[in-house]
mmCIF file of N, CA and C in Angstrom:
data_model
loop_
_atom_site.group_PDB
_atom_site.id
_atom_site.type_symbol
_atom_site.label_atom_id
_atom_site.label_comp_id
_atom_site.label_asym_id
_atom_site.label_seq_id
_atom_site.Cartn_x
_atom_site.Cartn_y
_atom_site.Cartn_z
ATOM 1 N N UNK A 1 -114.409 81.437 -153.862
ATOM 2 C CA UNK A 1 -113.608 80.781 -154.872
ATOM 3 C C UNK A 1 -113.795 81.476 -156.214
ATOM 4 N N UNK A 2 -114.969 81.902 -156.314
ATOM 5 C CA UNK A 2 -115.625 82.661 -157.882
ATOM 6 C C UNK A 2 -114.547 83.757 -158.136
ATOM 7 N N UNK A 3 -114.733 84.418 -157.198
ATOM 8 C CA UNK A 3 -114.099 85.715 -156.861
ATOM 9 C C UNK A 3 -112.379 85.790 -157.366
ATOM 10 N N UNK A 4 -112.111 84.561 -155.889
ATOM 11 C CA UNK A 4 -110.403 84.584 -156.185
ATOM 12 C C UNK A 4 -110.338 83.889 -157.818
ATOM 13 N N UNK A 5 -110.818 83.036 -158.041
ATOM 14 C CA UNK A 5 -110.706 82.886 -159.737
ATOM 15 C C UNK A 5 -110.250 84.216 -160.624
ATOM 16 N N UNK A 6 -111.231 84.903 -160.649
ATOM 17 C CA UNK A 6 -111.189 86.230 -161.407
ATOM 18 C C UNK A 6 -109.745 86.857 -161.256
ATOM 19 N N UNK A 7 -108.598 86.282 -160.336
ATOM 20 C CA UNK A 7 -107.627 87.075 -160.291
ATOM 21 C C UNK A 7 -106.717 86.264 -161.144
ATOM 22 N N UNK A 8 -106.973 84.939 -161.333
ATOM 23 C CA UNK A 8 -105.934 84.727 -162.271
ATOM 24 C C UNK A 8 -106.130 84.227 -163.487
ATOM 25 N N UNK A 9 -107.407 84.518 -164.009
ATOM 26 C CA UNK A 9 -107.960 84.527 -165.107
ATOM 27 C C UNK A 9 -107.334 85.089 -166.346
ATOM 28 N N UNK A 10 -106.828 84.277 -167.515
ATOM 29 C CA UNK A 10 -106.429 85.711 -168.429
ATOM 30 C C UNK A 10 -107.294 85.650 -169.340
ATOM 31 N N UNK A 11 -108.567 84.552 -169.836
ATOM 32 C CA UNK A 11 -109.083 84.962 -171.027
ATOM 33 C C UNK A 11 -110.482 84.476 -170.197
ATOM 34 N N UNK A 12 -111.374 86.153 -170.219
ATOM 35 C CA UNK A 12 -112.166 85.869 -169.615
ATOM 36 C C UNK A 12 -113.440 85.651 -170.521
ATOM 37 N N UNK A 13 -114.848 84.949 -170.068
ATOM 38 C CA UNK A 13 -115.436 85.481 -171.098
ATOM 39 C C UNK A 13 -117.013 85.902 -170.929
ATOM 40 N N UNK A 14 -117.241 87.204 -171.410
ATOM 41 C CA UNK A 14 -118.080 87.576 -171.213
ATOM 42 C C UNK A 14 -119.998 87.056 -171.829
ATOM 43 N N UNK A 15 -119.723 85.696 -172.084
ATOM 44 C CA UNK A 15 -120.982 85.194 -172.037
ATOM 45 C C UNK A 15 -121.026 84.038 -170.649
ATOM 46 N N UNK A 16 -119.843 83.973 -169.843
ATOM 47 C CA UNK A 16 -119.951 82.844 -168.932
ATOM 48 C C UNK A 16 -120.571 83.621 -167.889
ATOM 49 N N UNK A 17 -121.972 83.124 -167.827
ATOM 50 C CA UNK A 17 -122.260 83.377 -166.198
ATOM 51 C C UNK A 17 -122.258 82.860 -165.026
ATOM 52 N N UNK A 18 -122.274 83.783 -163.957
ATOM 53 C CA UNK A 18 -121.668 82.951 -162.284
ATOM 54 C C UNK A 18 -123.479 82.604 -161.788
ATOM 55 N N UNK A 19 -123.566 81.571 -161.225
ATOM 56 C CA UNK A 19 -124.559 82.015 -160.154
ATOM 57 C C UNK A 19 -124.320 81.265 -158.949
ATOM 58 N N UNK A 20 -124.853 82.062 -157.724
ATOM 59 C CA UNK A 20 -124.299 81.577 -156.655
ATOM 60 C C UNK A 20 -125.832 81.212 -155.773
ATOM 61 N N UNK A 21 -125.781 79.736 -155.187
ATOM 62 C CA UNK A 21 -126.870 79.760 -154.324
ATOM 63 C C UNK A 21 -126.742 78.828 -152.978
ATOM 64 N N UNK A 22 -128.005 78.222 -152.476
ATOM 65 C CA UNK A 22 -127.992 77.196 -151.286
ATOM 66 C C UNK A 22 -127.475 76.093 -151.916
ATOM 67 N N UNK A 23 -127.195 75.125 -151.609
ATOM 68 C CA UNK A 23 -126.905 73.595 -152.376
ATOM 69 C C UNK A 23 -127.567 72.880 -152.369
ATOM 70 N N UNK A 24 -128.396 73.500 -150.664
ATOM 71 C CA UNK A 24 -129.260 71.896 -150.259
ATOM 72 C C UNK A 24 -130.794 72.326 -151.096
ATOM 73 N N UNK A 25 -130.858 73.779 -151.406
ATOM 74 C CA UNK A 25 -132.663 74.048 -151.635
ATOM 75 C C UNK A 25 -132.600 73.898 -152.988
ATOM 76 N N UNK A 26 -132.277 73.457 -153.978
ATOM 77 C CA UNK A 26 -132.215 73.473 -155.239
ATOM 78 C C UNK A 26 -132.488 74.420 -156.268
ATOM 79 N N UNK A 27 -131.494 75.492 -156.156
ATOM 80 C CA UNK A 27 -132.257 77.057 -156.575
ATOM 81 C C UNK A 27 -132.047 77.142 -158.010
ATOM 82 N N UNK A 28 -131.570 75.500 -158.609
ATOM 83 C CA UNK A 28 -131.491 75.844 -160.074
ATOM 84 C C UNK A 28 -131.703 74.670 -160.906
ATOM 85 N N UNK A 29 -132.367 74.840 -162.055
ATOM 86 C CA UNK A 29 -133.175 73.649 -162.686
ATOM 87 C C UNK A 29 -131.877 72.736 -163.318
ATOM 88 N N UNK A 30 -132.556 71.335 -163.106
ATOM 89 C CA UNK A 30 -131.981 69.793 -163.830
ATOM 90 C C UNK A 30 -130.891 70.437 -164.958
ATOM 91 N N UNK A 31 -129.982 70.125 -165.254
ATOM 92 C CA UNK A 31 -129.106 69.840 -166.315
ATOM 93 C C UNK A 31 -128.949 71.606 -166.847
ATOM 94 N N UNK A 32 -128.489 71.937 -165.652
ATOM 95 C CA UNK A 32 -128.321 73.888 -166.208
ATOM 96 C C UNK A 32 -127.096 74.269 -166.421
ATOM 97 N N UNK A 33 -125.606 73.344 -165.359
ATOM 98 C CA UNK A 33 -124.595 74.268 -165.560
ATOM 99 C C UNK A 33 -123.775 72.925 -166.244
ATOM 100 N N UNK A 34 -122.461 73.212 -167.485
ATOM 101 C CA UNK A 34 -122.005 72.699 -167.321
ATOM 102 C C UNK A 34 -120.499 72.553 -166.241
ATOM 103 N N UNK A 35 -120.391 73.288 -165.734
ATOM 104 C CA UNK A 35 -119.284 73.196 -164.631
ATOM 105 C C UNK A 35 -119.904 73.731 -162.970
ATOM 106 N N UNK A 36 -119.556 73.224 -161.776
ATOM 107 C CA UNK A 36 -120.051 73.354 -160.538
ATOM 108 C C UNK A 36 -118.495 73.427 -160.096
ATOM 109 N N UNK A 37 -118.601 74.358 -159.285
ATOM 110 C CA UNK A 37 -117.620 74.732 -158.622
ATOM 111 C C UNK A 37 -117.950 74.751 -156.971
ATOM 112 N N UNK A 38 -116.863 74.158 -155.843
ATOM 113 C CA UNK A 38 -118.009 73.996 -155.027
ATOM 114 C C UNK A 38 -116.189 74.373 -154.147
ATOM 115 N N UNK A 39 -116.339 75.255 -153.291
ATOM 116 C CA UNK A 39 -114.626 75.287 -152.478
ATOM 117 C C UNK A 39 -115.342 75.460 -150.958
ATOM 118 N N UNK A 40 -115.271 74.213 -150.869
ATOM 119 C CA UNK A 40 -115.207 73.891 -148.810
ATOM 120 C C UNK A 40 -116.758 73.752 -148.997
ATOM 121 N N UNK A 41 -117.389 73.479 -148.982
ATOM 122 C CA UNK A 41 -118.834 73.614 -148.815
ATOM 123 C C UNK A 41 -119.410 72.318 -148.172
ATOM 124 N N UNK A 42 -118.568 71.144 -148.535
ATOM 125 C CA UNK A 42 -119.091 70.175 -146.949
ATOM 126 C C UNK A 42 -118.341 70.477 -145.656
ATOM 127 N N UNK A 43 -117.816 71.637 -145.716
ATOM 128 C CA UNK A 43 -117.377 72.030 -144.375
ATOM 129 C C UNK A 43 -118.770 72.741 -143.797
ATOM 130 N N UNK A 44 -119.744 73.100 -144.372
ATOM 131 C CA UNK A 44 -120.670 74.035 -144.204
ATOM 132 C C UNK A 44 -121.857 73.430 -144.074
ATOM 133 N N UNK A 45 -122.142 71.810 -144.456
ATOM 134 C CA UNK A 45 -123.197 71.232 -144.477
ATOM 135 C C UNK A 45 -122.923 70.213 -143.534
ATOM 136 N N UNK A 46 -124.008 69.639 -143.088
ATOM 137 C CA UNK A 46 -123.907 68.736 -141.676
ATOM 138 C C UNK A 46 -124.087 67.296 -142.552
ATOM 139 N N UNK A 47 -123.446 66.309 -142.166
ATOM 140 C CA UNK A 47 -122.699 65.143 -142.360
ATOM 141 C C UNK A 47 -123.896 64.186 -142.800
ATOM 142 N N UNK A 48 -125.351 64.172 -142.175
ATOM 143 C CA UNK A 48 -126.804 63.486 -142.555
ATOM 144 C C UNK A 48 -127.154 63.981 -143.788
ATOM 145 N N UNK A 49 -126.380 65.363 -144.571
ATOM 146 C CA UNK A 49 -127.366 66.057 -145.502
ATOM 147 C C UNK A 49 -126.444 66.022 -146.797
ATOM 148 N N UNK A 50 -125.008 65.094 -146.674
ATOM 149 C CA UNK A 50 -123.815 65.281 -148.110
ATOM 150 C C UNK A 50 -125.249 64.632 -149.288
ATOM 151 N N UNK A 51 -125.398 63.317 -148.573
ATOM 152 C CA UNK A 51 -125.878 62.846 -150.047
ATOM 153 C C UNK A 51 -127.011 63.820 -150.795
ATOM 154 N N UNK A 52 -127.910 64.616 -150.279
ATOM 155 C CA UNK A 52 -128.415 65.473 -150.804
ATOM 156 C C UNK A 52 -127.512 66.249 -151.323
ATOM 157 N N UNK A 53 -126.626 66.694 -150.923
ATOM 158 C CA UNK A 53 -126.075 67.862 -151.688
ATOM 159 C C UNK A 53 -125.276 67.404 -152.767
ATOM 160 N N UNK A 54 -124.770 66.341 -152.462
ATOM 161 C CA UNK A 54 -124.359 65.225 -153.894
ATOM 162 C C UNK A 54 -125.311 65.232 -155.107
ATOM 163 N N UNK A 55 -126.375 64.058 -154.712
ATOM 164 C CA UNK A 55 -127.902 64.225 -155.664
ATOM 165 C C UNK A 55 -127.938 65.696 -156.096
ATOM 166 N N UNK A 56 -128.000 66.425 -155.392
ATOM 167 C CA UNK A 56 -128.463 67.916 -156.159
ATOM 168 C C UNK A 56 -127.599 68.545 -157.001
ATOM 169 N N UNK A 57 -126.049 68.422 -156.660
ATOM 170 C CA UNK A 57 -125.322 69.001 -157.471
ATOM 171 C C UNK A 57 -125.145 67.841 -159.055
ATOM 172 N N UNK A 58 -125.100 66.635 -158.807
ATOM 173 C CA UNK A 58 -125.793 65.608 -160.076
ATOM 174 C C UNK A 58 -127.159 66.358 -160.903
ATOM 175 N N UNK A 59 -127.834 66.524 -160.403
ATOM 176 C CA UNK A 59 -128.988 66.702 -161.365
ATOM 177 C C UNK A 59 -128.407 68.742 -161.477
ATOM 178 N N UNK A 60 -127.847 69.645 -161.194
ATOM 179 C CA UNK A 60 -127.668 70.625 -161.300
ATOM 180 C C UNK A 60 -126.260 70.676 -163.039
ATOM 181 N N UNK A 61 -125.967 69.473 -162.690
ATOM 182 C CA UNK A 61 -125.160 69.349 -164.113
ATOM 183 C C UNK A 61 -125.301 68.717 -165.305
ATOM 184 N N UNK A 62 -125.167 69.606 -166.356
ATOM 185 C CA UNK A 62 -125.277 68.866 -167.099
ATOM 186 C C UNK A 62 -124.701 67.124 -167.815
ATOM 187 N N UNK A 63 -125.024 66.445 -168.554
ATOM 188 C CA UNK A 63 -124.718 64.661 -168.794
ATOM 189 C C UNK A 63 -122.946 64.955 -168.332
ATOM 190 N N UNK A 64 -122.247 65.636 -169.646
ATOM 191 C CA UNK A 64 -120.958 66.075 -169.598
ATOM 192 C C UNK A 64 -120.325 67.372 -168.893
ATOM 193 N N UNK A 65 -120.680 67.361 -167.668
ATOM 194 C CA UNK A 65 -120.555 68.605 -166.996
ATOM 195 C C UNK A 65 -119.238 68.542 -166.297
ATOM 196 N N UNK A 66 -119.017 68.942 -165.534
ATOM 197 C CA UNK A 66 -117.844 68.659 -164.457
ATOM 198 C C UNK A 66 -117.960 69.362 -163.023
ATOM 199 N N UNK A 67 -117.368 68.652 -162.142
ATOM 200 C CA UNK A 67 -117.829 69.060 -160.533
ATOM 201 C C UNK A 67 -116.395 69.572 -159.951
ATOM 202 N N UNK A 68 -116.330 70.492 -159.671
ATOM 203 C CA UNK A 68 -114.737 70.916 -159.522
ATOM 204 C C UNK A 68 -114.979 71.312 -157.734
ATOM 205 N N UNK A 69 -114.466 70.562 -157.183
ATOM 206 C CA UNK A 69 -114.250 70.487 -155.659
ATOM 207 C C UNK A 69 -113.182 71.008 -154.921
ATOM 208 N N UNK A 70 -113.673 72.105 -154.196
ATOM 209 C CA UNK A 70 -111.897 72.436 -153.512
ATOM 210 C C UNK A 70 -111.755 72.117 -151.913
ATOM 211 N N UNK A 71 -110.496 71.866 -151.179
ATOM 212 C CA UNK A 71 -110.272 72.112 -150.056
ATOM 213 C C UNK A 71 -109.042 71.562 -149.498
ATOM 214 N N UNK A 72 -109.072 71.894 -148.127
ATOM 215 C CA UNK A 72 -107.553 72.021 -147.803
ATOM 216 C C UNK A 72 -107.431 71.230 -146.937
ATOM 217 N N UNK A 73 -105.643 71.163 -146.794
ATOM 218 C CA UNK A 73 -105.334 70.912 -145.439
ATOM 219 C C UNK A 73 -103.758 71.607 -144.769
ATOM 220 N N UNK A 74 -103.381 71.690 -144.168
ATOM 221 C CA UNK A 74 -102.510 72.315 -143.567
ATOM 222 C C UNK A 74 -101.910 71.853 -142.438
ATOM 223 N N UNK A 75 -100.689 71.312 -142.902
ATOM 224 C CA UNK A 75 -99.665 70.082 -142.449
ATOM 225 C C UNK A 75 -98.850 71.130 -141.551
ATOM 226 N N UNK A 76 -98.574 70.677 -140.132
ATOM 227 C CA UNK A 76 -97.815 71.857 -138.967
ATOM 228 C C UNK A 76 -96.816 72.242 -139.571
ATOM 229 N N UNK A 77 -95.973 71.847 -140.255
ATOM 230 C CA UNK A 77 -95.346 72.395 -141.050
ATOM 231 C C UNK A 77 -94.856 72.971 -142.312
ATOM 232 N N UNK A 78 -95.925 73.605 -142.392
ATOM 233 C CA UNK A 78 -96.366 74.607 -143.934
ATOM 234 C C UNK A 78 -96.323 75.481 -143.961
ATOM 235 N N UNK A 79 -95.840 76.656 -144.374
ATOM 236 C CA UNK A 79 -95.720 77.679 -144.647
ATOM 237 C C UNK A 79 -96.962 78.578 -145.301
ATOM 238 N N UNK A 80 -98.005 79.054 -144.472
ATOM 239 C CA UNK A 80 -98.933 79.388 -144.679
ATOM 240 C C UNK A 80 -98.861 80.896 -145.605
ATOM 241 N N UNK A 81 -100.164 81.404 -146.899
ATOM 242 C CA UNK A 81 -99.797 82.195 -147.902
ATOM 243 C C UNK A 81 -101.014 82.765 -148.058
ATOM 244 N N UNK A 82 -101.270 83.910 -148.401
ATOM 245 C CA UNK A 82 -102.506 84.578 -148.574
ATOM 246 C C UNK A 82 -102.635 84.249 -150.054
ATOM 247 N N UNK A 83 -104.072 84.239 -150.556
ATOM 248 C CA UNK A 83 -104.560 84.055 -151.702
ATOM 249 C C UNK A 83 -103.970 84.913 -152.964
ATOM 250 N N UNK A 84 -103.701 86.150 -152.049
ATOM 251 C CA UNK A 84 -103.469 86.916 -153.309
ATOM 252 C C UNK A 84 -101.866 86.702 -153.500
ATOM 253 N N UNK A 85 -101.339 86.107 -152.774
ATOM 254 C CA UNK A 85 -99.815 85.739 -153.064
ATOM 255 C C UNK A 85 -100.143 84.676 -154.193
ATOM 256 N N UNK A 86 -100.697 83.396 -153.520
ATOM 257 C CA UNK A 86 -100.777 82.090 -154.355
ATOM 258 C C UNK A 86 -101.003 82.323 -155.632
ATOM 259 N N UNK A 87 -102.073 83.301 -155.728
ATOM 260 C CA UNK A 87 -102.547 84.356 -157.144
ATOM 261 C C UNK A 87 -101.179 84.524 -158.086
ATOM 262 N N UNK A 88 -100.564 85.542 -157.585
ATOM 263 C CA UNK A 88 -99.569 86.104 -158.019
ATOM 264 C C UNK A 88 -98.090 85.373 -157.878
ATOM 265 N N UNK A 89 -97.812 84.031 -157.378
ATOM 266 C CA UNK A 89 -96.945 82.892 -157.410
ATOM 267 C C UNK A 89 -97.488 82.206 -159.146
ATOM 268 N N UNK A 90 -98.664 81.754 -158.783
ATOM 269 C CA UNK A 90 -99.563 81.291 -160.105
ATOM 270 C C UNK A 90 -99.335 82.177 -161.472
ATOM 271 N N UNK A 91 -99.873 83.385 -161.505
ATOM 272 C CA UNK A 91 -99.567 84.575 -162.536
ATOM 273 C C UNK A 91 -97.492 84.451 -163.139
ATOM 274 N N UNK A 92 -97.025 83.760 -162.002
ATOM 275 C CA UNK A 92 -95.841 84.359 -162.478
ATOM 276 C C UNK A 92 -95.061 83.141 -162.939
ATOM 277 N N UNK A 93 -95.787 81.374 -162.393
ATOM 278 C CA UNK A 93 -94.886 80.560 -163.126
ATOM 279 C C UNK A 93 -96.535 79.542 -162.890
ATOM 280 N N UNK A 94 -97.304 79.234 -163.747
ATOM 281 C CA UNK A 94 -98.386 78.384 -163.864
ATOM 282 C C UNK A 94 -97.496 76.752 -163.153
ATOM 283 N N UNK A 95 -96.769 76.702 -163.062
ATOM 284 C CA UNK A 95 -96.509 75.134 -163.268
ATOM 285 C C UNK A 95 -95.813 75.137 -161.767
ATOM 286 N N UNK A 96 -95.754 76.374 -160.580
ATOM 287 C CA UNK A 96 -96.231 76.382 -159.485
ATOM 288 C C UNK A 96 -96.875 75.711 -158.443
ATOM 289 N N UNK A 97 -98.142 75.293 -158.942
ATOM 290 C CA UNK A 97 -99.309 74.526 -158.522
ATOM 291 C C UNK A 97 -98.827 72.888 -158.621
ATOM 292 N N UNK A 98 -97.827 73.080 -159.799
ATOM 293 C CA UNK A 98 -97.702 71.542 -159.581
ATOM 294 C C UNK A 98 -95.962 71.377 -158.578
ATOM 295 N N UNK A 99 -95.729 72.452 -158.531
ATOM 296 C CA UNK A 99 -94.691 71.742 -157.811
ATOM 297 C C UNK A 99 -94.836 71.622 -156.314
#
């Protein structure tokens, strides 16, 4: 998700840093980021272990932070699109996403 971000980024900034880790081992101290970005990742964790990864991503943010969650679904009849299209659909009319 970090990654595909970077493509439709226009004002980037070079004091924001990325870091990427486990969710469940807590690889980063109480009240560090203010934004968590998290795309599919209870697809990746087993169903006994969300509330940990809940709790952890809580104490990983700061009071006023924000938790930005992604994921999908794909209705049989959808017209399926590679990222770098959606990218470049996005780049060419922002208001895209909402229609």
């Amino acid at each position: 998700m970090v990654k595909g971000m970077s493509l439709v980024m226009k004002n980037k900034n070079p004091k924001e840093k990325v870091k990427i880790g486990n969710w469940l081992a807590k690889p980063f101290k109480s009240n560090y980021f203010d934004v968590v970005l998290a795309d599919e990742t209870l697809d990746n964790i087993a169903l006994k272990k969300y509330s940990r990864y809940f709790q952890n991503v809580k104490n990983f943010l700061r009071i006023d932070g924000y938790f930005i969650y992604g994921d999908y679904c794909i209705p049989a009849r959808t017209r399926q699109i590679s990222f770098d299209e959606l990218a470049k659909l996005y780049n060419k009319d922002p208001e895209f996403i909402k229609k």
